[in-house]
PDB file of C-alpha atoms in Angstrom:
ATOM      1  CA  UNK A   1     -25.680 110.193-104.699  1.00 49.00           C
ATOM      2  CA  UNK A   2     -25.869 114.018-103.613  1.00 52.00           C
ATOM      3  CA  UNK A   3     -25.956 117.147-106.174  1.00 53.00           C
ATOM      4  CA  UNK A   4     -22.247 118.056-104.372  1.00 58.00           C
ATOM      5  CA  UNK A   5     -20.935 114.936-105.804  1.00 54.00           C
ATOM      6  CA  UNK A   6     -21.845 114.884-109.597  1.00 57.00           C
ATOM      7  CA  UNK A   7     -19.590 117.277-111.970  1.00 57.00           C
ATOM      8  CA  UNK A   8     -20.336 120.059-113.864  1.00 50.00           C
ATOM      9  CA  UNK A   9     -22.162 119.482-117.474  1.00 54.00           C
ATOM     10  CA  UNK A  10     -19.729 120.143-119.955  1.00 58.00           C
ATOM     11  CA  UNK A  11     -21.950 122.761-121.750  1.00 62.00           C
ATOM     12  CA  UNK A  12     -22.457 124.540-118.441  1.00 66.00           C
ATOM     13  CA  UNK A  13     -21.123 127.825-116.631  1.00 76.00           C
ATOM     14  CA  UNK A  14     -18.080 125.632-114.922  1.00 73.00           C
ATOM     15  CA  UNK A  15     -16.542 124.253-118.380  1.00 72.00           C
ATOM     16  CA  UNK A  16     -16.984 128.273-119.920  1.00 78.00           C
ATOM     17  CA  UNK A  17     -15.090 129.462-116.822  1.00 84.00           C
ATOM     18  CA  UNK A  18     -12.411 126.905-116.655  1.00 80.00           C
ATOM     19  CA  UNK A  19     -11.888 127.515-120.375  1.00 80.00           C
ATOM     20  CA  UNK A  20     -11.716 131.383-119.923  1.00 85.00           C
ATOM     21  CA  UNK A  21      -9.086 130.892-117.031  1.00 88.00           C
ATOM     22  CA  UNK A  22      -6.979 128.310-119.174  1.00 84.00           C
ATOM     23  CA  UNK A  23      -6.838 131.084-121.971  1.00 84.00           C
ATOM     24  CA  UNK A  24      -5.479 133.624-119.322  1.00 90.00           C
ATOM     25  CA  UNK A  25      -2.932 131.648-117.584  1.00 91.00           C
ATOM     26  CA  UNK A  26      -1.364 130.693-121.144  1.00 84.00           C
ATOM     27  CA  UNK A  27      -1.583 134.775-121.635  1.00 90.00           C
ATOM     28  CA  UNK A  28      -0.177 135.239-118.611  1.00 93.00           C
ATOM     29  CA  UNK A  29       2.505 132.974-119.268  1.00 89.00           C
ATOM     30  CA  UNK A  30       3.464 133.799-122.443  1.00 85.00           C
ATOM     31  CA  UNK A  31       3.822 137.548-121.477  1.00 92.00           C
ATOM     32  CA  UNK A  32       5.606 136.808-118.677  1.00 92.00           C
ATOM     33  CA  UNK A  33       8.211 134.278-120.810  1.00 86.00           C
ATOM     34  CA  UNK A  34       8.556 137.309-122.957  1.00 87.00           C
ATOM     35  CA  UNK A  35       9.597 140.031-120.553  1.00 92.00           C
ATOM     36  CA  UNK A  36      12.136 137.778-118.404  1.00 89.00           C
ATOM     37  CA  UNK A  37      13.672 136.740-121.947  1.00 84.00           C
ATOM     38  CA  UNK A  38      13.707 140.578-122.469  1.00 88.00           C
ATOM     39  CA  UNK A  39      15.023 141.036-119.198  1.00 90.00           C
ATOM     40  CA  UNK A  40      17.602 138.140-119.596  1.00 85.00           C
ATOM     41  CA  UNK A  41      18.724 138.814-122.471  1.00 85.00           C
ATOM     42  CA  UNK A  42      19.482 143.132-121.744  1.00 88.00           C
ATOM     43  CA  UNK A  43      21.274 141.544-118.550  1.00 86.00           C
ATOM     44  CA  UNK A  44      23.754 139.116-120.415  1.00 85.00           C
ATOM     45  CA  UNK A  45      24.518 141.413-123.128  1.00 86.00           C
ATOM     46  CA  UNK A  46      25.376 144.364-120.946  1.00 87.00           C
ATOM     47  CA  UNK A  47      27.416 141.683-118.819  1.00 85.00           C
ATOM     48  CA  UNK A  48      29.029 140.758-121.714  1.00 84.00           C
ATOM     49  CA  UNK A  49      29.651 144.060-123.410  1.00 83.00           C
ATOM     50  CA  UNK A  50      31.348 145.150-119.827  1.00 83.00           C
ATOM     51  CA  UNK A  51      34.027 142.648-120.389  1.00 79.00           C
ATOM     52  CA  UNK A  52      34.744 143.696-124.026  1.00 78.00           C
ATOM     53  CA  UNK A  53      32.932 141.197-125.875  1.00 79.00           C
ATOM     54  CA  UNK A  54      29.726 141.751-128.241  1.00 77.00           C
ATOM     55  CA  UNK A  55      26.844 140.554-125.994  1.00 76.00           C
ATOM     56  CA  UNK A  56      24.763 139.709-128.991  1.00 77.00           C
ATOM     57  CA  UNK A  57      26.137 136.304-129.332  1.00 77.00           C
ATOM     58  CA  UNK A  58      25.862 135.703-125.699  1.00 76.00           C
ATOM     59  CA  UNK A  59      22.162 136.765-125.310  1.00 74.00           C
ATOM     60  CA  UNK A  60      20.751 134.687-128.473  1.00 77.00           C
ATOM     61  CA  UNK A  61      21.615 130.784-128.168  1.00 80.00           C
ATOM     62  CA  UNK A  62      19.734 127.694-129.945  1.00 84.00           C
ATOM     63  CA  UNK A  63      17.693 126.800-126.785  1.00 84.00           C
ATOM     64  CA  UNK A  64      15.603 130.022-128.108  1.00 85.00           C
ATOM     65  CA  UNK A  65      15.569 128.535-131.782  1.00 88.00           C
ATOM     66  CA  UNK A  66      14.412 124.905-130.600  1.00 91.00           C
ATOM     67  CA  UNK A  67      12.027 126.371-127.843  1.00 89.00           C
ATOM     68  CA  UNK A  68      10.119 128.442-130.373  1.00 89.00           C
ATOM     69  CA  UNK A  69      10.244 125.336-133.151  1.00 92.00           C
ATOM     70  CA  UNK A  70       8.881 123.094-130.221  1.00 91.00           C
ATOM     71  CA  UNK A  71       5.869 125.964-129.271  1.00 89.00           C
ATOM     72  CA  UNK A  72       4.667 126.064-133.232  1.00 92.00           C
ATOM     73  CA  UNK A  73       4.990 122.315-133.663  1.00 93.00           C
ATOM     74  CA  UNK A  74       2.682 121.677-130.629  1.00 90.00           C
ATOM     75  CA  UNK A  75      -0.095 124.258-132.000  1.00 89.00           C
ATOM     76  CA  UNK A  76       0.527 122.968-135.403  1.00 92.00           C
ATOM     77  CA  UNK A  77      -0.083 119.526-133.872  1.00 90.00           C
ATOM     78  CA  UNK A  78      -3.554 120.810-132.074  1.00 85.00           C
ATOM     79  CA  UNK A  79      -4.453 122.529-135.049  1.00 87.00           C
ATOM     80  CA  UNK A  80      -3.864 119.668-137.646  1.00 88.00           C
ATOM     81  CA  UNK A  81      -5.444 116.944-135.639  1.00 85.00           C
ATOM     82  CA  UNK A  82      -8.845 115.546-136.430  1.00 83.00           C
ATOM     83  CA  UNK A  83      -9.319 114.918-132.478  1.00 84.00           C
ATOM     84  CA  UNK A  84      -7.375 117.822-130.483  1.00 80.00           C
ATOM     85  CA  UNK A  85      -8.473 115.709-127.163  1.00 81.00           C
ATOM     86  CA  UNK A  86      -7.460 112.092-128.051  1.00 85.00           C
ATOM     87  CA  UNK A  87      -4.657 111.020-125.920  1.00 86.00           C
ATOM     88  CA  UNK A  88      -1.602 110.485-128.706  1.00 88.00           C
ATOM     89  CA  UNK A  89      -2.286 114.416-129.698  1.00 88.00           C
ATOM     90  CA  UNK A  90      -2.161 115.008-126.147  1.00 88.00           C
ATOM     91  CA  UNK A  91       0.767 113.078-125.320  1.00 92.00           C
ATOM     92  CA  UNK A  92       2.854 114.832-128.292  1.00 91.00           C
ATOM     93  CA  UNK A  93       1.689 118.313-127.349  1.00 91.00           C
ATOM     94  CA  UNK A  94       2.912 117.549-124.288  1.00 91.00           C
ATOM     95  CA  UNK A  95       6.417 116.095-125.028  1.00 93.00           C
ATOM     96  CA  UNK A  96       7.270 119.003-127.803  1.00 93.00           C
ATOM     97  CA  UNK A  97       6.312 121.914-125.135  1.00 91.00           C
ATOM     98  CA  UNK A  98       8.498 119.523-122.260  1.00 93.00           C
ATOM     99  CA  UNK A  99      11.543 119.313-125.174  1.00 94.00           C
ATOM    100  CA  UNK A 100      11.284 123.237-125.875  1.00 92.00           C
ATOM    101  CA  UNK A 101      11.101 123.917-122.076  1.00 91.00           C
ATOM    102  CA  UNK A 102      14.234 121.587-121.760  1.00 93.00           C
ATOM    103  CA  UNK A 103      15.970 123.312-124.704  1.00 92.00           C
ATOM    104  CA  UNK A 104      15.274 126.519-123.294  1.00 88.00           C
ATOM    105  CA  UNK A 105      16.829 126.131-119.707  1.00 90.00           C
ATOM    106  CA  UNK A 106      19.881 124.369-120.895  1.00 91.00           C
ATOM    107  CA  UNK A 107      20.587 126.987-123.972  1.00 88.00           C
ATOM    108  CA  UNK A 108      20.369 129.428-120.635  1.00 86.00           C
ATOM    109  CA  UNK A 109      22.422 127.399-118.893  1.00 89.00           C
ATOM    110  CA  UNK A 110      25.268 126.865-121.810  1.00 89.00           C
ATOM    111  CA  UNK A 111      25.018 130.754-122.008  1.00 86.00           C
ATOM    112  CA  UNK A 112      25.510 131.618-118.456  1.00 87.00           C
ATOM    113  CA  UNK A 113      28.489 129.146-118.579  1.00 89.00           C
ATOM    114  CA  UNK A 114      30.176 131.052-121.687  1.00 88.00           C
ATOM    115  CA  UNK A 115      29.758 134.305-119.918  1.00 86.00           C
ATOM    116  CA  UNK A 116      31.678 133.274-116.809  1.00 86.00           C
ATOM    117  CA  UNK A 117      34.252 132.125-119.073  1.00 86.00           C
ATOM    118  CA  UNK A 118      34.357 135.249-120.550  1.00 84.00           C
ATOM    119  CA  UNK A 119      34.342 136.879-117.250  1.00 82.00           C
ATOM    120  CA  UNK A 120      37.034 134.296-116.123  1.00 80.00           C
ATOM    121  CA  UNK A 121      39.278 134.951-118.972  1.00 78.00           C
ATOM    122  CA  UNK A 122      38.933 138.475-118.751  1.00 74.00           C
ATOM    123  CA  UNK A 123      39.866 138.242-115.367  1.00 69.00           C
ATOM    124  CA  UNK A 124      42.808 136.224-115.758  1.00 67.00           C
ATOM    125  CA  UNK A 125      44.390 138.829-118.065  1.00 63.00           C
ATOM    126  CA  UNK A 126      43.265 142.001-115.803  1.00 62.00           C
ATOM    127  CA  UNK A 127      46.358 140.933-112.972  1.00 48.00           C
ATOM    128  CA  UNK A 128      45.066 141.156-109.743  1.00 51.00           C
ATOM    129  CA  UNK A 129      41.215 141.047-110.309  1.00 49.00           C
ATOM    130  CA  UNK A 130      39.438 138.167-108.364  1.00 48.00           C
ATOM    131  CA  UNK A 131      35.980 137.232-108.888  1.00 47.00           C
ATOM    132  CA  UNK A 132      34.582 134.880-106.708  1.00 47.00           C
ATOM    133  CA  UNK A 133      31.408 134.668-109.223  1.00 48.00           C
ATOM    134  CA  UNK A 134      33.400 132.977-111.689  1.00 46.00           C
ATOM    135  CA  UNK A 135      35.328 130.671-109.442  1.00 47.00           C
ATOM    136  CA  UNK A 136      38.504 130.573-110.498  1.00 44.00           C
ATOM    137  CA  UNK A 137      42.119 131.421-108.752  1.00 46.00           C
ATOM    138  CA  UNK A 138      43.372 134.796-108.351  1.00 47.00           C
ATOM    139  CA  UNK A 139      45.083 135.801-111.374  1.00 44.00           C
ATOM    140  CA  UNK A 140      48.901 136.078-111.511  1.00 44.00           C
ATOM    141  CA  UNK A 141      50.384 139.297-109.528  1.00 49.00           C
ATOM    142  CA  UNK A 142      52.279 141.541-111.072  1.00 52.00           C
ATOM    143  CA  UNK A 143      55.775 142.056-109.569  1.00 56.00           C
ATOM    144  CA  UNK A 144      55.809 145.179-107.070  1.00 59.00           C
ATOM    145  CA  UNK A 145      59.765 145.624-108.329  1.00 67.00           C
ATOM    146  CA  UNK A 146      60.005 147.258-111.593  1.00 68.00           C
ATOM    147  CA  UNK A 147      63.019 146.012-113.487  1.00 70.00           C
ATOM    148  CA  UNK A 148      65.367 147.964-116.184  1.00 71.00           C
ATOM    149  CA  UNK A 149      63.139 146.603-119.123  1.00 68.00           C
ATOM    150  CA  UNK A 150      59.776 148.128-117.565  1.00 66.00           C
ATOM    151  CA  UNK A 151      61.290 151.556-118.410  1.00 67.00           C
ATOM    152  CA  UNK A 152      62.946 150.896-121.596  1.00 65.00           C
ATOM    153  CA  UNK A 153      60.592 152.461-124.163  1.00 61.00           C
ATOM    154  CA  UNK A 154      62.494 150.819-127.097  1.00 56.00           C
ATOM    155  CA  UNK A 155      60.619 147.240-125.833  1.00 64.00           C
ATOM    156  CA  UNK A 156      57.402 148.608-125.363  1.00 63.00           C
ATOM    157  CA  UNK A 157      54.857 147.844-128.775  1.00 70.00           C
ATOM    158  CA  UNK A 158      51.816 150.034-129.388  1.00 74.00           C
ATOM    159  CA  UNK A 159      49.629 146.859-128.245  1.00 77.00           C
ATOM    160  CA  UNK A 160      51.185 147.223-124.859  1.00 75.00           C
ATOM    161  CA  UNK A 161      50.880 150.822-124.617  1.00 75.00           C
ATOM    162  CA  UNK A 162      47.095 151.131-125.586  1.00 79.00           C
ATOM    163  CA  UNK A 163      46.499 148.237-122.756  1.00 79.00           C
ATOM    164  CA  UNK A 164      48.353 150.299-120.333  1.00 79.00           C
ATOM    165  CA  UNK A 165      46.486 153.447-121.206  1.00 80.00           C
ATOM    166  CA  UNK A 166      42.870 151.553-121.326  1.00 81.00           C
ATOM    167  CA  UNK A 167      44.259 149.849-117.538  1.00 81.00           C
ATOM    168  CA  UNK A 168      44.655 153.814-116.420  1.00 80.00           C
ATOM    169  CA  UNK A 169      41.575 155.177-117.725  1.00 79.00           C
ATOM    170  CA  UNK A 170      39.650 152.160-116.543  1.00 77.00           C
ATOM    171  CA  UNK A 171      41.197 152.424-112.341  1.00 70.00           C
ATOM    172  CA  UNK A 172      40.157 156.068-112.539  1.00 71.00           C
ATOM    173  CA  UNK A 173      36.423 154.966-112.727  1.00 61.00           C
TER     174      UNK A 173
END
């Protein structure tokens, strides 16, 4: 056999470089995940608040908690194991990380669906506004012909007046 066909010994510089690269990849992945989570949370909060709801309930979801728990349990499994390279330990860590990633993706999709429902609900309330993103039918049209009841101030209630004023201010911006 030639020298090229043999793998590097575990104590060689190749193993050390591989270890450093693996750790750098992990650090970059964690930082990237954190930054993307912050950007996603901020965007979700802004969309929800623009449609009249509290943004925090839409940007914080169960997927984040399950993902964090799975990552901590995976690290604890490696730390507590006598042989960290044993197949059951590695399989357990991989299973926990996969479960955590699936929960994070599921939580984001669930939160996305909730935001789209909020947008669809607001669009139905604000007549004549159609959102192709939410995928709903156009809201019911207002009657273009006013009736005498529309001008009867004694039938208006304060909530209706506030709604009319809010629409006036929103349409000006």
